Short mmCIF file of N, CA and C in Angstrom, two decimals:
data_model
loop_
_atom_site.label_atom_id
_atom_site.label_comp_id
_atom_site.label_asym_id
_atom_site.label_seq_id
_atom_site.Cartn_x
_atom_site.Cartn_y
_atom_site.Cartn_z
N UNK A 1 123.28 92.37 106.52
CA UNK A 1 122.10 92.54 107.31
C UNK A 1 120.88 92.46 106.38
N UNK A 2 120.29 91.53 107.13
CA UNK A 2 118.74 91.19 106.30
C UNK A 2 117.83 92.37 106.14
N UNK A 3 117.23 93.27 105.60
CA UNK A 3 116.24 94.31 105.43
C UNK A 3 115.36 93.72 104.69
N UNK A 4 113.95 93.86 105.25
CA UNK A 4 112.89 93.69 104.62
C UNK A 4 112.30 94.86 103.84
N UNK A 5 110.71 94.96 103.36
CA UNK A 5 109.92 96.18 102.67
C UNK A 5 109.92 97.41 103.83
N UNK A 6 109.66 97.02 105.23
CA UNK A 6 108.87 97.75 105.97
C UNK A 6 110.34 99.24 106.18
N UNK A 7 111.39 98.49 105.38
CA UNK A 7 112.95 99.69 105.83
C UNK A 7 112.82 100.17 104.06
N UNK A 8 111.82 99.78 103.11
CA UNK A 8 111.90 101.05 102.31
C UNK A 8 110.35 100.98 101.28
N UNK A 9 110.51 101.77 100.75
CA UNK A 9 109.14 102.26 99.76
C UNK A 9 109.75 102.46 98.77
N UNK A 10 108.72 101.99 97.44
CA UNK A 10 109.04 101.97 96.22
C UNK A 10 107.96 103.15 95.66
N UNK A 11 108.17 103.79 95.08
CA UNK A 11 106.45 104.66 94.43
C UNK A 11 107.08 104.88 93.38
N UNK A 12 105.80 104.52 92.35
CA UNK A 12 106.09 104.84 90.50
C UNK A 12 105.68 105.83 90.41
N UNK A 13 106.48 107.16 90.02
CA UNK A 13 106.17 107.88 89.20
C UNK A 13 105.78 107.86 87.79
N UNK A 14 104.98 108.86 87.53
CA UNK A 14 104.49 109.28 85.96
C UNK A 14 105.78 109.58 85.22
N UNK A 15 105.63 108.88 83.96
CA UNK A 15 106.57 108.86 82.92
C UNK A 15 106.53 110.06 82.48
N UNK A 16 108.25 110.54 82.33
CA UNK A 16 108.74 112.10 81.57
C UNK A 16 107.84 112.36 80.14
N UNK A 17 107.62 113.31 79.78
CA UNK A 17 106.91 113.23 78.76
C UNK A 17 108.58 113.85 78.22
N UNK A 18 108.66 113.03 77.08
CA UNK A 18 109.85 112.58 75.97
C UNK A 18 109.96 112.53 74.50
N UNK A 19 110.12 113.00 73.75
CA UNK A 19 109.80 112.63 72.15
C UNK A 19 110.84 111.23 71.63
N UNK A 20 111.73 110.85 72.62
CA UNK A 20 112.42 109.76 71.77
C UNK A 20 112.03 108.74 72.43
N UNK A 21 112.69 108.51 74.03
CA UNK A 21 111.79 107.47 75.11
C UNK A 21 110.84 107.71 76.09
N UNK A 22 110.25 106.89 76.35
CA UNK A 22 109.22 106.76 77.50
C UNK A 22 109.35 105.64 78.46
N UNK A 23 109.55 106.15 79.58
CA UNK A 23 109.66 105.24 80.51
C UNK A 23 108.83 105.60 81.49
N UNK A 24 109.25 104.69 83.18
CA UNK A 24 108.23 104.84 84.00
C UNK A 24 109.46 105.29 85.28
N UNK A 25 109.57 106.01 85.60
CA UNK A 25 110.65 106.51 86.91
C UNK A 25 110.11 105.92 88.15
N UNK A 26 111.25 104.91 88.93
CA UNK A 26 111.20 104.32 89.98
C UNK A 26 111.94 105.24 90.71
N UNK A 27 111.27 105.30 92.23
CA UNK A 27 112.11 105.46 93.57
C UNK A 27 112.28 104.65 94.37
N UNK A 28 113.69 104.53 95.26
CA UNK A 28 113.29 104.46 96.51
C UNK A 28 114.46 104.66 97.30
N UNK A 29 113.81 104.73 98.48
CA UNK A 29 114.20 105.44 99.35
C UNK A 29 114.15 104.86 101.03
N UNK A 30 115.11 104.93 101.76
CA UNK A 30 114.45 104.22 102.96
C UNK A 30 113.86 104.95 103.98
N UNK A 31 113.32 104.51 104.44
CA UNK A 31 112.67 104.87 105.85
C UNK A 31 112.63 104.29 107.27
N UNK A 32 111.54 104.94 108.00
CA UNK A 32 111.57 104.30 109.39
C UNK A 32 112.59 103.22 109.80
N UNK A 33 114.23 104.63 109.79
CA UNK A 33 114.93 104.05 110.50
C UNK A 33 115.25 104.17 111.97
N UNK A 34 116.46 103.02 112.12
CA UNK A 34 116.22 102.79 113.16
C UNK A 34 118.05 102.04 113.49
N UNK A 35 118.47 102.38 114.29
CA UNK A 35 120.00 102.39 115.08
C UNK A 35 120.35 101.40 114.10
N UNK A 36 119.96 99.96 114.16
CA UNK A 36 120.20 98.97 113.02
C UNK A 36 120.44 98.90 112.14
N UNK A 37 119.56 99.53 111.19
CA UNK A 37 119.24 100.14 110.19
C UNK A 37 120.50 101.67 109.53
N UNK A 38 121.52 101.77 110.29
CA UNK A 38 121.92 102.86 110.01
C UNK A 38 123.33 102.69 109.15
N UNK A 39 123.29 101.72 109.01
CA UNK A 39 124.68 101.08 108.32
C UNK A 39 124.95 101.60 106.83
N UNK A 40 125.59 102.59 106.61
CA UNK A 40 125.73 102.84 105.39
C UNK A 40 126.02 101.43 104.45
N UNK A 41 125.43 101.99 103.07
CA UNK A 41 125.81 100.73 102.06
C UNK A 41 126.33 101.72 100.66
N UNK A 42 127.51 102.17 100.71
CA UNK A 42 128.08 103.32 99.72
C UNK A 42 127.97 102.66 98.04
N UNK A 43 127.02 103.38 97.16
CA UNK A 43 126.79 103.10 95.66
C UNK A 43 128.68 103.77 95.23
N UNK A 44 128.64 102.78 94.26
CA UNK A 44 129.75 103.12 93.30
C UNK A 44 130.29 104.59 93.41
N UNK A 45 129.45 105.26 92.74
CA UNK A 45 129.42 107.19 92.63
C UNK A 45 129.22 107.50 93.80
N UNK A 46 129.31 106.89 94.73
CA UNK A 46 129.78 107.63 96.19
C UNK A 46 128.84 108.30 96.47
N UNK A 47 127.65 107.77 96.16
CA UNK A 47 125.97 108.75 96.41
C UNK A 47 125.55 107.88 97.38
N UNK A 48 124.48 107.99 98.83
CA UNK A 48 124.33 107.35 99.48
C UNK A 48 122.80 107.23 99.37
N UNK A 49 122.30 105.84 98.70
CA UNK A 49 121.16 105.61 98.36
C UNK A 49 120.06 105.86 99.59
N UNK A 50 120.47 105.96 100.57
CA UNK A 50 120.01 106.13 102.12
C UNK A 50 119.29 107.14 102.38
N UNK A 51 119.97 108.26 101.91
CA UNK A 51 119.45 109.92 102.19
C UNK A 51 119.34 110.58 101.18
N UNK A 52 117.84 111.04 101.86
CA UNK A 52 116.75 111.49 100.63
C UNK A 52 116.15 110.44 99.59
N UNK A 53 116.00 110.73 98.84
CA UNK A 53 115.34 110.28 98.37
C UNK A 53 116.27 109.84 96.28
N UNK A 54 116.39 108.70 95.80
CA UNK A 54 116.82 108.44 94.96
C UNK A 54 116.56 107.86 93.29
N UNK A 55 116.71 108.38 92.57
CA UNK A 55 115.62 107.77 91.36
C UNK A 55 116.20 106.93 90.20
N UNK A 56 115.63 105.54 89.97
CA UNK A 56 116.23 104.97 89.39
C UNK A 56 115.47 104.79 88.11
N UNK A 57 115.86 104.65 86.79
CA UNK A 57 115.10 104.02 85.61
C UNK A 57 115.12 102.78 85.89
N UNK A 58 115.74 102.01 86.02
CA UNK A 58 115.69 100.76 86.28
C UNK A 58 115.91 99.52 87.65
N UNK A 59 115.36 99.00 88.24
CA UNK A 59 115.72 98.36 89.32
C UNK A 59 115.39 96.85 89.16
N UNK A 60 116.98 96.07 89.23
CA UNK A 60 116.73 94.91 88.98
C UNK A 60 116.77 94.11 89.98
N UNK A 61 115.74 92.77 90.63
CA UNK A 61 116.16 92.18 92.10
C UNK A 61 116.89 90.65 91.31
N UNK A 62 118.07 90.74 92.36
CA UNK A 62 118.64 89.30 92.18
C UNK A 62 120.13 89.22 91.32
N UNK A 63 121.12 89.10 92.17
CA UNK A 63 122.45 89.26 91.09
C UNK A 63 122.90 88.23 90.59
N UNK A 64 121.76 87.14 90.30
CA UNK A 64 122.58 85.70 89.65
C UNK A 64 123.00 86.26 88.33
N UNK A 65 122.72 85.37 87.10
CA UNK A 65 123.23 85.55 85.77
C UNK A 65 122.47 86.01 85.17
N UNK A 66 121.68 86.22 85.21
CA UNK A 66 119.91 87.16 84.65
C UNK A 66 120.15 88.36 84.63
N UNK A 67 120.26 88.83 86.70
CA UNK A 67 120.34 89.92 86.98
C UNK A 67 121.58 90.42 86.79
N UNK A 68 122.68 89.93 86.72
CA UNK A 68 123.94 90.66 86.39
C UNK A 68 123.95 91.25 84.90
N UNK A 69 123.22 90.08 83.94
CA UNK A 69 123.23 90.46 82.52
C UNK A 69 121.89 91.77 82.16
N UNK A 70 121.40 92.12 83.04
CA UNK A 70 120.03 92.60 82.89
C UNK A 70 120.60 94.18 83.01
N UNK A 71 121.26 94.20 84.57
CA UNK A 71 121.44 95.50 85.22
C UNK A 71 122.86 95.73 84.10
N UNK A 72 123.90 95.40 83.53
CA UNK A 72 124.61 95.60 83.29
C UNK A 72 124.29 96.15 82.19
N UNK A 73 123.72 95.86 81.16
CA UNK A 73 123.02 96.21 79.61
C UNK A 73 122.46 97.56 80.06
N UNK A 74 121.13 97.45 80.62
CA UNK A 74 120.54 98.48 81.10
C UNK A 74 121.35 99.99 81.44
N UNK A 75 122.82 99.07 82.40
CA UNK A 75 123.46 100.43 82.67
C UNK A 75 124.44 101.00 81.24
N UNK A 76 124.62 99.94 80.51
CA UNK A 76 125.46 100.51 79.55
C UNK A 76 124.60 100.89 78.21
N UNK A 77 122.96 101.11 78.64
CA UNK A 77 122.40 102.14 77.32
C UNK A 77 122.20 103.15 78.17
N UNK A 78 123.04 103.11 79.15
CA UNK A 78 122.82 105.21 80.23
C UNK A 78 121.85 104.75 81.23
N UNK A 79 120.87 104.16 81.04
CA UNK A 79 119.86 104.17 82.60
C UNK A 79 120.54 103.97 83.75
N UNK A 80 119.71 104.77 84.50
CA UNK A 80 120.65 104.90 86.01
C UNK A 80 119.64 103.27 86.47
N UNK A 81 120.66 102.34 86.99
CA UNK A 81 120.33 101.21 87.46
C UNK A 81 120.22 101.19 88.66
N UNK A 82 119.78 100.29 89.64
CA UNK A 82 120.02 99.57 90.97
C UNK A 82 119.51 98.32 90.95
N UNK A 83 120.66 97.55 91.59
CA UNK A 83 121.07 96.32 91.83
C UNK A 83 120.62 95.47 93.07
N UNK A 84 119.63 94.94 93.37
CA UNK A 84 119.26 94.91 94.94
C UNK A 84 119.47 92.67 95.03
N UNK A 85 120.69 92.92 95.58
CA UNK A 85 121.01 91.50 96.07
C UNK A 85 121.09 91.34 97.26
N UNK A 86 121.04 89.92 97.60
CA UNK A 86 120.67 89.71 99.20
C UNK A 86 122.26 89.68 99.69
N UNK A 87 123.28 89.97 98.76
CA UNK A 87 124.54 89.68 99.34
C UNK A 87 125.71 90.01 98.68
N UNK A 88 126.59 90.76 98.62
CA UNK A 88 127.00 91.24 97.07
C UNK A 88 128.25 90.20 97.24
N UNK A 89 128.51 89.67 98.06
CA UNK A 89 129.77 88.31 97.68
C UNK A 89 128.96 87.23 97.37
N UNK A 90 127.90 87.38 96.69
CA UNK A 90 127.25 86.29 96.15
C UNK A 90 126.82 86.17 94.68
N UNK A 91 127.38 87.87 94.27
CA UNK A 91 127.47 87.54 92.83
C UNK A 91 128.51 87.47 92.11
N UNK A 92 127.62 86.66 90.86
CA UNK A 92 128.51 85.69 89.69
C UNK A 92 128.89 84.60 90.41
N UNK A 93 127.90 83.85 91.58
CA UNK A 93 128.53 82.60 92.28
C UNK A 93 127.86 81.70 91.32
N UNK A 94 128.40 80.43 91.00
CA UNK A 94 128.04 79.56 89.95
C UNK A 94 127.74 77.91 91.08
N UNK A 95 126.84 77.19 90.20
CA UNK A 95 126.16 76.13 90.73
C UNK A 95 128.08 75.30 91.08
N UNK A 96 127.58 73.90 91.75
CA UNK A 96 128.62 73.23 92.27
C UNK A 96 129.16 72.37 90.61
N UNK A 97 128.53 72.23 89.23
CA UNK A 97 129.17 72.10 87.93
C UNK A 97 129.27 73.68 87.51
N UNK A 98 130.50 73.80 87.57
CA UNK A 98 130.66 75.45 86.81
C UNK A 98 130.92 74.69 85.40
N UNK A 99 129.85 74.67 84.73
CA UNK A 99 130.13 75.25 83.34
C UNK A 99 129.37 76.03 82.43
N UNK A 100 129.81 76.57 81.66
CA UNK A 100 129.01 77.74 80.87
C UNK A 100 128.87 76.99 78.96
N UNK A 101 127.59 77.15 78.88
CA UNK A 101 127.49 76.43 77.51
C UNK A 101 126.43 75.07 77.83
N UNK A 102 127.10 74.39 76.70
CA UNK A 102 126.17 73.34 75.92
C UNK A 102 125.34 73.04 74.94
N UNK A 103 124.73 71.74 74.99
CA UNK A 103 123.89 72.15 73.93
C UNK A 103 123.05 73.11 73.71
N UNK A 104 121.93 73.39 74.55
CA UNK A 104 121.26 74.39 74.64
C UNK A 104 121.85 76.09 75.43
N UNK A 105 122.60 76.04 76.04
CA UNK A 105 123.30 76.89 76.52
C UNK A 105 123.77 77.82 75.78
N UNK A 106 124.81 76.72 75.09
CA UNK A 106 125.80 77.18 74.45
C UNK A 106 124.90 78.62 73.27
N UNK A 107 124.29 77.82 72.04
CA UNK A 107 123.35 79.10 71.80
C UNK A 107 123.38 80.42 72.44
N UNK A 108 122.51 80.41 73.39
CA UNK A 108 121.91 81.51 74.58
C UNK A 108 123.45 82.20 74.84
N UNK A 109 124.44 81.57 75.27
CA UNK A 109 125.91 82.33 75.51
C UNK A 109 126.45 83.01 74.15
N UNK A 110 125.89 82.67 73.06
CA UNK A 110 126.72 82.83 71.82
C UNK A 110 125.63 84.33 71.98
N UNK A 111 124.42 84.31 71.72
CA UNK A 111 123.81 85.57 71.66
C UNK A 111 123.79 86.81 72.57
N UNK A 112 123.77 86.05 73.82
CA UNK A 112 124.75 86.96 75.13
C UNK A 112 125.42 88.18 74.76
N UNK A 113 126.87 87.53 74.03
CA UNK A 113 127.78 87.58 73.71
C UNK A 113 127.82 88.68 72.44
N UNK A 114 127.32 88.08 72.11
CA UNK A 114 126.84 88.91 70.58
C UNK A 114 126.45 90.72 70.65
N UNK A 115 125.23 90.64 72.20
CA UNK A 115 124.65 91.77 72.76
C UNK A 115 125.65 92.35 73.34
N UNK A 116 127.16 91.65 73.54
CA UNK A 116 128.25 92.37 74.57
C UNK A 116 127.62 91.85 76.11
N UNK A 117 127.24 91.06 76.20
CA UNK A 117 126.70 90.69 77.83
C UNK A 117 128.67 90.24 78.56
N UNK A 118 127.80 90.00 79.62
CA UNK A 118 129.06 89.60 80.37
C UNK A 118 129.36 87.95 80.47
N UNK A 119 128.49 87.03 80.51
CA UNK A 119 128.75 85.71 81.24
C UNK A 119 129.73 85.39 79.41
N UNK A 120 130.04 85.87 78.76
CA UNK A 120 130.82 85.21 77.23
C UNK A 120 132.42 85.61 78.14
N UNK A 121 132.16 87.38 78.93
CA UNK A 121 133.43 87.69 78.65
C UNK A 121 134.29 87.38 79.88
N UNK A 122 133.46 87.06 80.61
CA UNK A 122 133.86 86.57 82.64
C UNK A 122 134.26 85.01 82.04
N UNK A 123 133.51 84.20 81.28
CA UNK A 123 134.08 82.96 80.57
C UNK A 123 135.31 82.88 80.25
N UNK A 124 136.03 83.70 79.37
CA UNK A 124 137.14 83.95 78.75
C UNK A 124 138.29 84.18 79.82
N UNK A 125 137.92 85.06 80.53
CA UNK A 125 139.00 85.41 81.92
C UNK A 125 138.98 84.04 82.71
N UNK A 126 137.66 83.64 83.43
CA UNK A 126 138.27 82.20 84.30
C UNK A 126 137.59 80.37 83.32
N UNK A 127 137.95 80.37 81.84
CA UNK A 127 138.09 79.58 81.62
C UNK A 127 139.00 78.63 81.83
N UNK A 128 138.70 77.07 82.26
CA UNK A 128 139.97 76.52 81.77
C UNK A 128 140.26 74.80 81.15
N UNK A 129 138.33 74.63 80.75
CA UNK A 129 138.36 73.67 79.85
C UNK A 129 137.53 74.06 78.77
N UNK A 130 137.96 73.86 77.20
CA UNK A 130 136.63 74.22 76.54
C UNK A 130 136.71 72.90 74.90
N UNK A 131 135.64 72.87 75.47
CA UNK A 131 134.93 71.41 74.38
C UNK A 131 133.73 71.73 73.23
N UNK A 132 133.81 71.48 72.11
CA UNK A 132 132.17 71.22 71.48
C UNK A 132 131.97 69.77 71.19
N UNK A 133 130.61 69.75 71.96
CA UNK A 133 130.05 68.65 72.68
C UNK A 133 128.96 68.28 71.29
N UNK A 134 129.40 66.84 71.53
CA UNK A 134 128.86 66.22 69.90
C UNK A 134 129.64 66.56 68.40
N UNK A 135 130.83 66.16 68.48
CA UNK A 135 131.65 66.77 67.41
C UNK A 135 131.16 65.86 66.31
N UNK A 136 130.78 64.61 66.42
CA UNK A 136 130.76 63.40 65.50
C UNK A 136 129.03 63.29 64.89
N UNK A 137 128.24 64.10 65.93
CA UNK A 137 127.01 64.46 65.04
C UNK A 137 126.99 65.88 63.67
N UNK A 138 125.54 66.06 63.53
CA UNK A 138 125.33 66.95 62.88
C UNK A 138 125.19 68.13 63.32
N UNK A 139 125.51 69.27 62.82
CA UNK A 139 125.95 70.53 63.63
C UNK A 139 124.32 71.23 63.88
N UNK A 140 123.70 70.48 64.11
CA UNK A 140 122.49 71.45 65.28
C UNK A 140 122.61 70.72 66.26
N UNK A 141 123.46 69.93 66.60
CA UNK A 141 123.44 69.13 68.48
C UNK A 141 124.74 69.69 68.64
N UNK A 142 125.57 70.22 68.20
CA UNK A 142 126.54 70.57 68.44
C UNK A 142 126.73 71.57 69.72
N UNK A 143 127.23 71.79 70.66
CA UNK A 143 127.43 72.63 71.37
C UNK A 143 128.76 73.19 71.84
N UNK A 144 128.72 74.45 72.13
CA UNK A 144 129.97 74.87 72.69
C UNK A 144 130.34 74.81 74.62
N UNK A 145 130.88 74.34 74.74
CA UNK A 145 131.06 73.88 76.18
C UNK A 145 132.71 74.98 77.08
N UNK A 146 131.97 75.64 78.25
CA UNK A 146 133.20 75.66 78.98
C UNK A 146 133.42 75.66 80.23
N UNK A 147 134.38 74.59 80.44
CA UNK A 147 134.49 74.67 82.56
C UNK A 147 135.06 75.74 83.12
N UNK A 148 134.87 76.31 84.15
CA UNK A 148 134.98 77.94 84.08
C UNK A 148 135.48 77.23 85.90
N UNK A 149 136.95 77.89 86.02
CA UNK A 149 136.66 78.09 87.49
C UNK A 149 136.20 79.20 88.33
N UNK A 150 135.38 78.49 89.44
CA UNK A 150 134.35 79.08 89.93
C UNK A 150 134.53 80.39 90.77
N UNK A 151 135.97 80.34 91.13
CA UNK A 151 136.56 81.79 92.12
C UNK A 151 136.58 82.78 91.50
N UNK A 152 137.39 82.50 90.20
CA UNK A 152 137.79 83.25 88.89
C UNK A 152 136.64 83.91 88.08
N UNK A 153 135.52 82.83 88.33
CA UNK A 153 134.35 83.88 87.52
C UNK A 153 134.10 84.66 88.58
N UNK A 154 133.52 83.99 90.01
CA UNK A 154 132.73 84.78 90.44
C UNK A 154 133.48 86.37 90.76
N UNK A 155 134.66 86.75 90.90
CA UNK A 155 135.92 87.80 91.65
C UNK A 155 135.48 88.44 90.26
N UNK A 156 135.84 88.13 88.87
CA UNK A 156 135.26 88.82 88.08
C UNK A 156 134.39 89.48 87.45
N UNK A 157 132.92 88.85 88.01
CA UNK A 157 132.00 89.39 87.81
C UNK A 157 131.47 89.85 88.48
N UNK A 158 131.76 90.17 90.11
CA UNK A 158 132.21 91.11 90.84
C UNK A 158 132.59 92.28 91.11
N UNK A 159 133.67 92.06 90.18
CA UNK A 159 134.38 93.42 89.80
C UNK A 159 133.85 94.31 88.84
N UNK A 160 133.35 93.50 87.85
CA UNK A 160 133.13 94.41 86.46
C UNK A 160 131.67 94.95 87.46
N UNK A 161 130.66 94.01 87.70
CA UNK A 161 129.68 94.81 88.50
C UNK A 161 129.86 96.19 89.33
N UNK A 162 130.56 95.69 90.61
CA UNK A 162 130.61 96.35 91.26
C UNK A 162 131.78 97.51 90.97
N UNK A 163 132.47 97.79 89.86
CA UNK A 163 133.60 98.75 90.06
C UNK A 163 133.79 99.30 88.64
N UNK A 164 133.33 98.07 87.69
CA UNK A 164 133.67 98.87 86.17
C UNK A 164 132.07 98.82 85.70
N UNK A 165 131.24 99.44 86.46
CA UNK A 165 129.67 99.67 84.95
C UNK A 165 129.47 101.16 85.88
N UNK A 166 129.57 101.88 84.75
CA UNK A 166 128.65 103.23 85.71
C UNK A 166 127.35 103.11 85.23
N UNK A 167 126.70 104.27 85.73
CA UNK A 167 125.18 104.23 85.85
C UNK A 167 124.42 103.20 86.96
N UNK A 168 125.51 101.95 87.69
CA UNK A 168 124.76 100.96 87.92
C UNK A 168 125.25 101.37 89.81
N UNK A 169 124.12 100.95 90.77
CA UNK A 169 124.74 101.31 92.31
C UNK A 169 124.06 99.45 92.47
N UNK A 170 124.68 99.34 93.73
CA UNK A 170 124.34 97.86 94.46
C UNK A 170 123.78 97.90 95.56
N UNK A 171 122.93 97.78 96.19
CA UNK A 171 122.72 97.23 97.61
C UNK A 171 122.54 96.13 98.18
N UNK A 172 122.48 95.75 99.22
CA UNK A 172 122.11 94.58 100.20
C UNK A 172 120.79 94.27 100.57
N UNK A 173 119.71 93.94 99.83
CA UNK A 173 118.73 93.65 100.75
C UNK A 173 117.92 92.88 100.17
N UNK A 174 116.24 92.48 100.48
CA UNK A 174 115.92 91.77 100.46
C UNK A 174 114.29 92.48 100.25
N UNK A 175 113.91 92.33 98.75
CA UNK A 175 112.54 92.52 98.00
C UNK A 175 111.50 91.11 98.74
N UNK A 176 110.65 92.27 99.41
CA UNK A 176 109.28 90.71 99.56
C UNK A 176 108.21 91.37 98.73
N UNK A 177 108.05 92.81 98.33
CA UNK A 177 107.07 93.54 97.95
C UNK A 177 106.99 94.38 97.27
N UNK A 178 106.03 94.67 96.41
CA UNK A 178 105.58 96.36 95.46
C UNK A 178 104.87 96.90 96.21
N UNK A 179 105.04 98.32 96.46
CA UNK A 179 103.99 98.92 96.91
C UNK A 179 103.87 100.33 95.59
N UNK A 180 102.96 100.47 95.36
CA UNK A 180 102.08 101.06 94.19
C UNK A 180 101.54 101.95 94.95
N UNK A 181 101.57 103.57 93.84
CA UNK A 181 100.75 104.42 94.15
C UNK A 181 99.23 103.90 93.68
N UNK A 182 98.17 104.23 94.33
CA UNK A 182 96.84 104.41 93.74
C UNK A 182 96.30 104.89 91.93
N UNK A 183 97.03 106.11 91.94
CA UNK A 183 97.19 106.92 90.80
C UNK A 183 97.84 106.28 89.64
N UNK A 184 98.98 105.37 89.99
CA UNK A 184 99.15 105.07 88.75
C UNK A 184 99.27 103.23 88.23
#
């Protein structure tokens, strides 16, 4: 079910005063509901983002490969995350060429990887061609290449999302807007 802004509010709170970090504490929370609107959407920890009111350090929109690598990091230095996708069987879905790498890619996956991200280690589980592309040049065109099937990533990165990261909850919906306190 499609939800727009008008089913929730975002308001920034003033940052904890902290001697090691400083951050900025997000809420939100829904509102002006309505029979439709009543559909539970159960977070991981079995907390129901619905009632009352909920506080996140971090809120990332969009579960492509950005947002999966974004919210996942985030949740594994402790910040309490939320995940707001328009569809949660839609993440880790890959374009109609699933492959991961290349010339320029390949790089960006190697450092990924490096950080412990996920798209190196969802690679490894549904790989099942892997090439370096330009073997007969000089090793800065060189790339690492891999065809990844596309069920296999996406079920996996799925899973690790939705079942193995704590700190991190998911919902269903659909960001058109910020709404900002005055104050800050």
């Amino acid at each position: 079910m499609r939800r727009t802004l008008q089913h929730f509010k975002t308001c920034i709170k003033p940052p904890p005063i902290s001697n090691s970090i400083s951050y900025t504490k997000t809420s939100i929370y829904h509102h002006n509901s309505h029979p439709k609107t009543t559909k539970r959407h159960k977070s991981r920890n079995a907390q129901d983002v619905w009632d009352g009111q909920e506080f996140y350090d971090i809120i990332v929109i969009g579960g492509g490969h950005a947002g999966c690598e974004a919210c996942a990091a985030s949740a594994r230095m402790g910040a309490k995350t939320l995940l707001i996708t328009h569809k949660k069987s839609s993440i880790g879905v890959m374009s109609c060429n699933p492959s991961i790498g290349g010339i320029g890619k390949g790089q960006l996956v190697r450092e990924i990887d490096a950080l412990d991200g996920l798209m190196a280690r969802m690679t490894d589980k549904a790989g099942i061609h892997y090439k370096v592309l330009n073997q007969s040049r000089g090793p800065a065109v060189r790339g690492p290449r891999a065809q990844v099937d596309r069920v296999l990533y996406r079920t996996a990165m799925q899973d690790e999302i939705l079942n193995n990261t704590p700190n991190l909850d998911v919902i269903e919906a659909s960001v058109e807007d910020f709404l900002l306190d005055d104050d800050n």
